[in-house]
PDB file of C-alpha atoms in Angstrom:
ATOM      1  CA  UNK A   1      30.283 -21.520  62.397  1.00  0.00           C
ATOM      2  CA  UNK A   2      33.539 -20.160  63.452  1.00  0.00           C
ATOM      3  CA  UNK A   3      36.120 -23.220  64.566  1.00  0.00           C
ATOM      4  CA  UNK A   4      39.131 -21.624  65.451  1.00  0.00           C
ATOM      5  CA  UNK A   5      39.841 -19.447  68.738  1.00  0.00           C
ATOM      6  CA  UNK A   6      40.932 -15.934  67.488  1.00  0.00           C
ATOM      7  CA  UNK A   7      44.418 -16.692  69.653  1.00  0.00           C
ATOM      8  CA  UNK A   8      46.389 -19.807  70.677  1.00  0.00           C
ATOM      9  CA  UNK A   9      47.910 -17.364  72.931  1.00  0.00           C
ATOM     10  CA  UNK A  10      44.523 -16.968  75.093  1.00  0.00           C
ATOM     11  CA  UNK A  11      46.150 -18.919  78.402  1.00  0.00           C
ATOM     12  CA  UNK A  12      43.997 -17.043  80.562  1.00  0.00           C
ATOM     13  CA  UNK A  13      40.026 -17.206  80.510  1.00  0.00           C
ATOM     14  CA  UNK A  14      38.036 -14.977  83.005  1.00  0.00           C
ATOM     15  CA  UNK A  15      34.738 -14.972  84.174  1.00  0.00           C
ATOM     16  CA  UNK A  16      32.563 -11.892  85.552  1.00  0.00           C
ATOM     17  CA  UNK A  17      30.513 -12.484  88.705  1.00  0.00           C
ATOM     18  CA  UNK A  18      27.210 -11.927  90.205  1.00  0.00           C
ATOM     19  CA  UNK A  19      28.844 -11.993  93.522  1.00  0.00           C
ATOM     20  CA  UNK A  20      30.843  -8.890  93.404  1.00  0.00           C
ATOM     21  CA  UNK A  21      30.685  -4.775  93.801  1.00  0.00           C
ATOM     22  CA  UNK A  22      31.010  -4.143  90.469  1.00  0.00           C
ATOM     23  CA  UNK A  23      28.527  -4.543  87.155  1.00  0.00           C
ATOM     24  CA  UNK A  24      29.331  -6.820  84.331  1.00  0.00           C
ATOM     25  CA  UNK A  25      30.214  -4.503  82.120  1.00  0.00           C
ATOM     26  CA  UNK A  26      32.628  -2.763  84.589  1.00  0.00           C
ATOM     27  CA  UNK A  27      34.215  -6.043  85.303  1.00  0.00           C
ATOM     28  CA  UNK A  28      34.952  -6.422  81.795  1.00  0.00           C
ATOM     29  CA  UNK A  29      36.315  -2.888  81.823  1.00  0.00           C
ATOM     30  CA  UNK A  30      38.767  -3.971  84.263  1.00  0.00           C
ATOM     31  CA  UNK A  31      39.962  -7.145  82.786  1.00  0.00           C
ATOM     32  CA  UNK A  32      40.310  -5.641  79.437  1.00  0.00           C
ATOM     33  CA  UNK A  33      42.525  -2.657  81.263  1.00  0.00           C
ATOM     34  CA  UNK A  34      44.234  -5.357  82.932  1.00  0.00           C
ATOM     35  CA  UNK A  35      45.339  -7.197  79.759  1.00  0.00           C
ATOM     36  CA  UNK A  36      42.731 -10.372  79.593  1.00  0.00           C
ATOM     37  CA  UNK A  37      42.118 -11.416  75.858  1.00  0.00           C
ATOM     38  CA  UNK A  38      39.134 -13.365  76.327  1.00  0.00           C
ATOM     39  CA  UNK A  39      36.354 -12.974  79.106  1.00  0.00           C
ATOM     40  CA  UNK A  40      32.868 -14.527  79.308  1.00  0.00           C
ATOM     41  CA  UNK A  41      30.074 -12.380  81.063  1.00  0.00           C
ATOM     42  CA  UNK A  42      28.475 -14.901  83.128  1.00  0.00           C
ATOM     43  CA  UNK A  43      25.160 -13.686  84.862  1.00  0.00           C
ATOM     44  CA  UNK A  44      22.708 -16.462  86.482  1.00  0.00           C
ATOM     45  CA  UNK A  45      20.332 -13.424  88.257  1.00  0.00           C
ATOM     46  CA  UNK A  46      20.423 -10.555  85.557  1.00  0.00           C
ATOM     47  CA  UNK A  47      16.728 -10.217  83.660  1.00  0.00           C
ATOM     48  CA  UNK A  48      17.257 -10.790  79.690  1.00  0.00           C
ATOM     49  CA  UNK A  49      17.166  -6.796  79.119  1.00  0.00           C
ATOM     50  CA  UNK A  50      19.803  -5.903  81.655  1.00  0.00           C
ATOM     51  CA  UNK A  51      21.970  -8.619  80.339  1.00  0.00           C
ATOM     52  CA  UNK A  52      21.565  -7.537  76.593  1.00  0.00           C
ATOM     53  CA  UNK A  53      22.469  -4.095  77.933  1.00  0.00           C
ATOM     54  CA  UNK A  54      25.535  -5.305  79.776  1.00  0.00           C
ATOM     55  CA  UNK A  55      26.349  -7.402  77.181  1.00  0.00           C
ATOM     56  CA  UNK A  56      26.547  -4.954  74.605  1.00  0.00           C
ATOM     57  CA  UNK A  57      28.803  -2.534  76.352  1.00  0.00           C
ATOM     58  CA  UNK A  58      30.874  -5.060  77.107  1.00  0.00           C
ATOM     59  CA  UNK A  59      31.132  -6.160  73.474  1.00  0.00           C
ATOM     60  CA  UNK A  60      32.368  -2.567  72.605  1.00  0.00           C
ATOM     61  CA  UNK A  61      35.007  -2.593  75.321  1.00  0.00           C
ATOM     62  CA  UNK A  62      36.315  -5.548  74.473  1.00  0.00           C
ATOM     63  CA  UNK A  63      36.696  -4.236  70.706  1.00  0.00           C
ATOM     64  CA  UNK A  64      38.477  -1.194  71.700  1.00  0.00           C
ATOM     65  CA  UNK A  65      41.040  -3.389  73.771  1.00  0.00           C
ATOM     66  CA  UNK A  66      40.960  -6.300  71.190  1.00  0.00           C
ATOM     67  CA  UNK A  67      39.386  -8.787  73.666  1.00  0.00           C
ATOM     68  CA  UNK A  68      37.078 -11.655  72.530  1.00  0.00           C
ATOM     69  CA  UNK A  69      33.809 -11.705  74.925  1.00  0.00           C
ATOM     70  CA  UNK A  70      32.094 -14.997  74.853  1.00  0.00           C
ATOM     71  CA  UNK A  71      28.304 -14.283  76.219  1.00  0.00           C
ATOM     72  CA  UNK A  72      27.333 -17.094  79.193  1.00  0.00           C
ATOM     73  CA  UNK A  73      24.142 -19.414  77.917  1.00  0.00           C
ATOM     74  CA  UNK A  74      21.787 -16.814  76.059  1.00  0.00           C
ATOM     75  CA  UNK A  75      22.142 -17.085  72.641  1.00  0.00           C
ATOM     76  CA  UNK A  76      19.562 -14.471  71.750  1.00  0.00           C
ATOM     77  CA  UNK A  77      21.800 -11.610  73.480  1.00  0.00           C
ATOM     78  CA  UNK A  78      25.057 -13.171  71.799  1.00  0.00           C
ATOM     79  CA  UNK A  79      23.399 -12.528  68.736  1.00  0.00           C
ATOM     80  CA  UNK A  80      22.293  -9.362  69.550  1.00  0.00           C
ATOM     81  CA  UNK A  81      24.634  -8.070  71.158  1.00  0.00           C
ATOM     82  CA  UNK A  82      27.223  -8.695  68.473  1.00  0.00           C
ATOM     83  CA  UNK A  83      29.586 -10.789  70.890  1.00  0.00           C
ATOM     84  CA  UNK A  84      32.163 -13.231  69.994  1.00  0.00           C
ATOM     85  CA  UNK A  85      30.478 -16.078  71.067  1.00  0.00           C
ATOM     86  CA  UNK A  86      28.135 -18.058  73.567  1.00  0.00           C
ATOM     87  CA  UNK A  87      29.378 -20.675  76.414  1.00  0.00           C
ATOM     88  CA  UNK A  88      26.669 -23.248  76.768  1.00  0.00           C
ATOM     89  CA  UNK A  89      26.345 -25.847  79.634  1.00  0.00           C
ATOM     90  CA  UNK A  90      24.801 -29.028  79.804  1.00  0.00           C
ATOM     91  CA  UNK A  91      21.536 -27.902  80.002  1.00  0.00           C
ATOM     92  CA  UNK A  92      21.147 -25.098  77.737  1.00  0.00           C
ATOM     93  CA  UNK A  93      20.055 -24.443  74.325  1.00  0.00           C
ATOM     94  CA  UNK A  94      20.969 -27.462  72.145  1.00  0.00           C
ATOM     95  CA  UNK A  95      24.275 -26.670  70.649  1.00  0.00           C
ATOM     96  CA  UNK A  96      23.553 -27.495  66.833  1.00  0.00           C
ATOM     97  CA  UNK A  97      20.494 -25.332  67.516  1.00  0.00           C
ATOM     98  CA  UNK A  98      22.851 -22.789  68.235  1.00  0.00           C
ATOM     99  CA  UNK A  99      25.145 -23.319  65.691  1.00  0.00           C
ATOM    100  CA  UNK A 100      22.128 -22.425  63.032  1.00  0.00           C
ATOM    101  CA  UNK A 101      20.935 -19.820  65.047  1.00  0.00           C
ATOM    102  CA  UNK A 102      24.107 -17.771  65.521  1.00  0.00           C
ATOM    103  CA  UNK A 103      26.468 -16.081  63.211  1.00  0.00           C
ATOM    104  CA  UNK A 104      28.593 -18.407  60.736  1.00  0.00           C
ATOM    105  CA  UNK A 105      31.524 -16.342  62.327  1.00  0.00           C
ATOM    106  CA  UNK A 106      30.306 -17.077  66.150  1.00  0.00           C
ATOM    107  CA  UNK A 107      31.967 -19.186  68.264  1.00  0.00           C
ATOM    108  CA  UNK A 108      30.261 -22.200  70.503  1.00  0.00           C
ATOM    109  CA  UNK A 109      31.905 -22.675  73.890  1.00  0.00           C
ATOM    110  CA  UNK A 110      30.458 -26.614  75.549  1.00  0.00           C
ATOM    111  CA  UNK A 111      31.227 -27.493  79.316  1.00  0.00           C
ATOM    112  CA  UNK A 112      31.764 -31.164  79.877  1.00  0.00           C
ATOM    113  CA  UNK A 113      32.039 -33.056  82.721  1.00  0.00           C
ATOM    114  CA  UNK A 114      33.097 -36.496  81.874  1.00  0.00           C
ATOM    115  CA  UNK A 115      33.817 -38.549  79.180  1.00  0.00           C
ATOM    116  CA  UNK A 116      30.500 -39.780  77.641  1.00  0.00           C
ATOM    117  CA  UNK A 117      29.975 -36.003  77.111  1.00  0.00           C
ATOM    118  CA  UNK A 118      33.401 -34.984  75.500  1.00  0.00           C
ATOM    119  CA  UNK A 119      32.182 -38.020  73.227  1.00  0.00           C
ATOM    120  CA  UNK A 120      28.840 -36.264  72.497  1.00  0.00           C
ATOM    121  CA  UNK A 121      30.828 -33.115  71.987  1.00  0.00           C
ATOM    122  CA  UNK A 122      33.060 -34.472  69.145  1.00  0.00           C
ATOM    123  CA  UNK A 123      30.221 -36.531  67.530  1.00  0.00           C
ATOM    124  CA  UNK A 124      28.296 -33.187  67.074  1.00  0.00           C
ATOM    125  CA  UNK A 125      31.108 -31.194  65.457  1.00  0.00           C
ATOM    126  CA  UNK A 126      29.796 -27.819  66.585  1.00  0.00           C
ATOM    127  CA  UNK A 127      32.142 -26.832  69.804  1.00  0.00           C
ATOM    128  CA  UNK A 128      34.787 -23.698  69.543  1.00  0.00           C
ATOM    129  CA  UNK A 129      36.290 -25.050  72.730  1.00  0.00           C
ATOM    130  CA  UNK A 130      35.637 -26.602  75.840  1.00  0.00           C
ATOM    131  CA  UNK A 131      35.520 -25.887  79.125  1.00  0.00           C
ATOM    132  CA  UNK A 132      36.458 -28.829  81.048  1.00  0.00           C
ATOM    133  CA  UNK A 133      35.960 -29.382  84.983  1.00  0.00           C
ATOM    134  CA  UNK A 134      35.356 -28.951  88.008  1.00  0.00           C
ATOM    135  CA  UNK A 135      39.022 -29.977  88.415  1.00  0.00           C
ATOM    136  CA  UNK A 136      38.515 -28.866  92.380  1.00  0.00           C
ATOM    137  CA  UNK A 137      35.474 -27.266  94.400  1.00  0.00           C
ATOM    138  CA  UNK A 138      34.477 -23.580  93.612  1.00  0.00           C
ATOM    139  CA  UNK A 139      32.645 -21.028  95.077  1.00  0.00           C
ATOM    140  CA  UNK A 140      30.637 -20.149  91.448  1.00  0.00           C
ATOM    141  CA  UNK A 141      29.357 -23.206  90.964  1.00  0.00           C
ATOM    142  CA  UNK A 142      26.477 -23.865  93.844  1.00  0.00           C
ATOM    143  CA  UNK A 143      26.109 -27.728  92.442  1.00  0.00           C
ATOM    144  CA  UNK A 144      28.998 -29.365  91.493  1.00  0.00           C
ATOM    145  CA  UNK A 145      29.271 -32.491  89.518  1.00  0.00           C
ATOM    146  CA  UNK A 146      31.907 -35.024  91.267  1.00  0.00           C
ATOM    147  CA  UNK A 147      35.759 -33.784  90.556  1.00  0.00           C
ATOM    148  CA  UNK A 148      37.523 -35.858  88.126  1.00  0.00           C
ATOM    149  CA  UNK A 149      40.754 -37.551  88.453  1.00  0.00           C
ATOM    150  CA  UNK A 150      44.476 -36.929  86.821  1.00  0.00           C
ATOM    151  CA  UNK A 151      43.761 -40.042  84.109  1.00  0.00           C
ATOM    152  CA  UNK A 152      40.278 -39.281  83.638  1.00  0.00           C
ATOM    153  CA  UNK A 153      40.865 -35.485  82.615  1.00  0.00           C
ATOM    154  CA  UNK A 154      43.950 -37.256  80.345  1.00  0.00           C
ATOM    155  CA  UNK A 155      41.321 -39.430  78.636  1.00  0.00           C
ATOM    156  CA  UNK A 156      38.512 -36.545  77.737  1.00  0.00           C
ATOM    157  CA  UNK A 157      41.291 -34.198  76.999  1.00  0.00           C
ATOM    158  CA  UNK A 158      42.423 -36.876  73.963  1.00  0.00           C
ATOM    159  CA  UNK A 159      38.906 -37.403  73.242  1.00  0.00           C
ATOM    160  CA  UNK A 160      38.274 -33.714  72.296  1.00  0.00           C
ATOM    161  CA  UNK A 161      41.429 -33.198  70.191  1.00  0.00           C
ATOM    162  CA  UNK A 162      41.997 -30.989  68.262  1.00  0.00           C
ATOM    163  CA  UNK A 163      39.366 -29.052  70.404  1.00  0.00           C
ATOM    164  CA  UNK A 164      40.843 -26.528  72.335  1.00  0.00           C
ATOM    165  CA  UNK A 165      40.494 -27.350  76.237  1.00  0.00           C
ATOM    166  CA  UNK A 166      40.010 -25.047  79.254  1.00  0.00           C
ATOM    167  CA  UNK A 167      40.272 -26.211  82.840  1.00  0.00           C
ATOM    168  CA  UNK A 168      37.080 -24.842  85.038  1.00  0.00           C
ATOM    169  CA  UNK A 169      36.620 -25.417  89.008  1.00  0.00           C
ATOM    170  CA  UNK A 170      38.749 -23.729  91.633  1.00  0.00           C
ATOM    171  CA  UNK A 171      41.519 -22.809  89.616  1.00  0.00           C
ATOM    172  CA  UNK A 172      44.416 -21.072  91.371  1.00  0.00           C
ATOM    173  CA  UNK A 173      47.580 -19.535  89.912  1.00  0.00           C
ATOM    174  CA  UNK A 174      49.765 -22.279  90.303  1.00  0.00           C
ATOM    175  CA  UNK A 175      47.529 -24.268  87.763  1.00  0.00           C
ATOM    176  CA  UNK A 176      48.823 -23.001  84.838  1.00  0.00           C
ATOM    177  CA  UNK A 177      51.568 -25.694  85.467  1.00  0.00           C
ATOM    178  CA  UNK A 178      48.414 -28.176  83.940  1.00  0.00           C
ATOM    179  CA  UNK A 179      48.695 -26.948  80.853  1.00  0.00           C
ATOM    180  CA  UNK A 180      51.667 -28.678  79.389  1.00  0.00           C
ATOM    181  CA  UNK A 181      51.175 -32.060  81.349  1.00  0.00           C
ATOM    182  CA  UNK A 182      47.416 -32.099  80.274  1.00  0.00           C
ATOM    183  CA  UNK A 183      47.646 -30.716  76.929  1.00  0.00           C
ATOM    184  CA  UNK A 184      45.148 -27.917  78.310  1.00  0.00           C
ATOM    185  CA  UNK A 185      44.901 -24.866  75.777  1.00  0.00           C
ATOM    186  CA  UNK A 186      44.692 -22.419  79.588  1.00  0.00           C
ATOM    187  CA  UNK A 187      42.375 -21.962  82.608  1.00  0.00           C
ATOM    188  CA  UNK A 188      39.162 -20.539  83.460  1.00  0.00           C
ATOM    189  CA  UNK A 189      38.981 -18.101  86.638  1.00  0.00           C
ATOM    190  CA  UNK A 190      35.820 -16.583  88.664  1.00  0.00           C
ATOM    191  CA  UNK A 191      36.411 -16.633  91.953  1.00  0.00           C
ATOM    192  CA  UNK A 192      39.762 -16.723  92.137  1.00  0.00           C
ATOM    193  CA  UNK A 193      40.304 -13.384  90.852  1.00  0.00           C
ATOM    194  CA  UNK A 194      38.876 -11.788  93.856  1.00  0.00           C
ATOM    195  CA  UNK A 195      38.300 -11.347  97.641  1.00  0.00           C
ATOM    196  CA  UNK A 196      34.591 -11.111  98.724  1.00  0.00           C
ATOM    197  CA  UNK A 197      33.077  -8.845  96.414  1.00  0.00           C
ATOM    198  CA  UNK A 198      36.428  -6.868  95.898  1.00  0.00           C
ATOM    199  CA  UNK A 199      36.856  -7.827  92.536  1.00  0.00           C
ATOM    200  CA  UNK A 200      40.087  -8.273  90.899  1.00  0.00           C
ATOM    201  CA  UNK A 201      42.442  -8.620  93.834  1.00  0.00           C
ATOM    202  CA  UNK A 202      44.181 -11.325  92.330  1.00  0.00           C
ATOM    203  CA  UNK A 203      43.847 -10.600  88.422  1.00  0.00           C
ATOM    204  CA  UNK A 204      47.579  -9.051  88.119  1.00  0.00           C
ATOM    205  CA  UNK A 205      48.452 -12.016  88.992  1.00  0.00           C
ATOM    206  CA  UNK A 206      47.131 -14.434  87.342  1.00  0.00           C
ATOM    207  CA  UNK A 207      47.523 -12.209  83.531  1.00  0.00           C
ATOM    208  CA  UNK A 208      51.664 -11.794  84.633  1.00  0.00           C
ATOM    209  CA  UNK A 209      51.371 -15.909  84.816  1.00  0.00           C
ATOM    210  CA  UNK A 210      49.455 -16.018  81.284  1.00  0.00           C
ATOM    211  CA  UNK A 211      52.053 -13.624  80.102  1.00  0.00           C
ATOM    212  CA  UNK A 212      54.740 -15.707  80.969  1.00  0.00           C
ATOM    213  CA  UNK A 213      53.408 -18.569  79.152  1.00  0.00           C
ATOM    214  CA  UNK A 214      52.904 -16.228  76.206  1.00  0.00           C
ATOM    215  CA  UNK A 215      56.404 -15.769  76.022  1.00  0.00           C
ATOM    216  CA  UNK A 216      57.886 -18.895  76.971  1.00  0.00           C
ATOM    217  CA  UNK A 217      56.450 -19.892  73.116  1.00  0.00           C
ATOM    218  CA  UNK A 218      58.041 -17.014  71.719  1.00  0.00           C
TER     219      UNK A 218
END
């Protein structure tokens, strides 16, 4: 299994949508145009055959832009569709079941919502990252587990060192100020990159901020 994220530069993590005009694999199209590194094709409607399908094309537009596309909970289409990785959430697929089932190169994305879990996480020793949250209401998520404050998301983030941590839940631009005080390795977008179902309104945006951060390390 593959422990390291192909970039410490990946500040910003985006998310397709059910919700909007475009398909999956479009949306991925126009993230990987607009300069996002890694995306995760998220789909809670799509049948398993229409997601393989959208997964793989979106697996062989993010090679030709040199993007890392993380498949949402399914780790059949992962596998087949030759993507990075899966993101699994608390009730999915048991993640050392993954582990054994995917690719030794594969990465294992684990959302975690509090601090008994981010203990669970590290005592299994199978997690690429994290995706960490909700750090404030969102539209994606329909049920929300209760937000988390400044010193709890402190705590878990410690916890899960030297696991890479992404902040999920409402994220806006202005969060990518979190990342230093938290020790966050970037943010995870859905919503925020769009108005209604026009998608990618916002997604300039929000890659000029991860590009500033890029550089700021330079």
């Amino acid at each position: 299994m593959n422990w390291k994220m192909p970039d410490s530069n990946h500040f910003l993590y985006c998310l397709t949508s059910d919700e909007v005009s475009l398909s999956h694999s479009e949306q991925v199209q126009f993230m990987c145009r607009s300069g996002v590194k890694l995306i995760q094709l998220r789909s809670k409607v799509l049948p398993r055959d229409q997601l393989l399908d959208e997964a793989t094309k979106s697996v062989e537009i993010c090679k030709s832009f040199g993007a890392t596309l993380i498949v949402n909970d399914c780790i059949e289409v992962a596998k087949r569709s030759g993507a990075s990785g899966v993101h699994l959430g608390i009730k999915d697929v048991c993640p050392v079941r993954a582990c054994d089932f995917l690719e030794d190169d594969q990465l294992i994305g684990e959302t975690v919502h509090s601090l008994r879990e981010a203990k669970e996480v590290k005592e299994r020793g199978v997690c690429s990252y994290v995706g960490l949250g909700p750090y404030r209401k969102s539209f994606t998520k329909k049920a929300l587990k209760p937000q988390l404050s400044t010193d709890e998301f402190s705590e878990i983030i410690k916890t899960l060192e030297p696991i890479p941590v992404y902040l999920i839940g409402g994220l806006v631009l202005e969060d990518f100020d979190l990342l230093d005080p938290l020790g966050l390795a970037g943010i995870c977008v859905c919503s925020g990159l769009s108005e209604g179902e026009q998608f990618g309104v916002h997604l300039p945006a929000f890659v000029k901020g991860a590009e500033k951060l890029k550089f700021a390390e330079v």
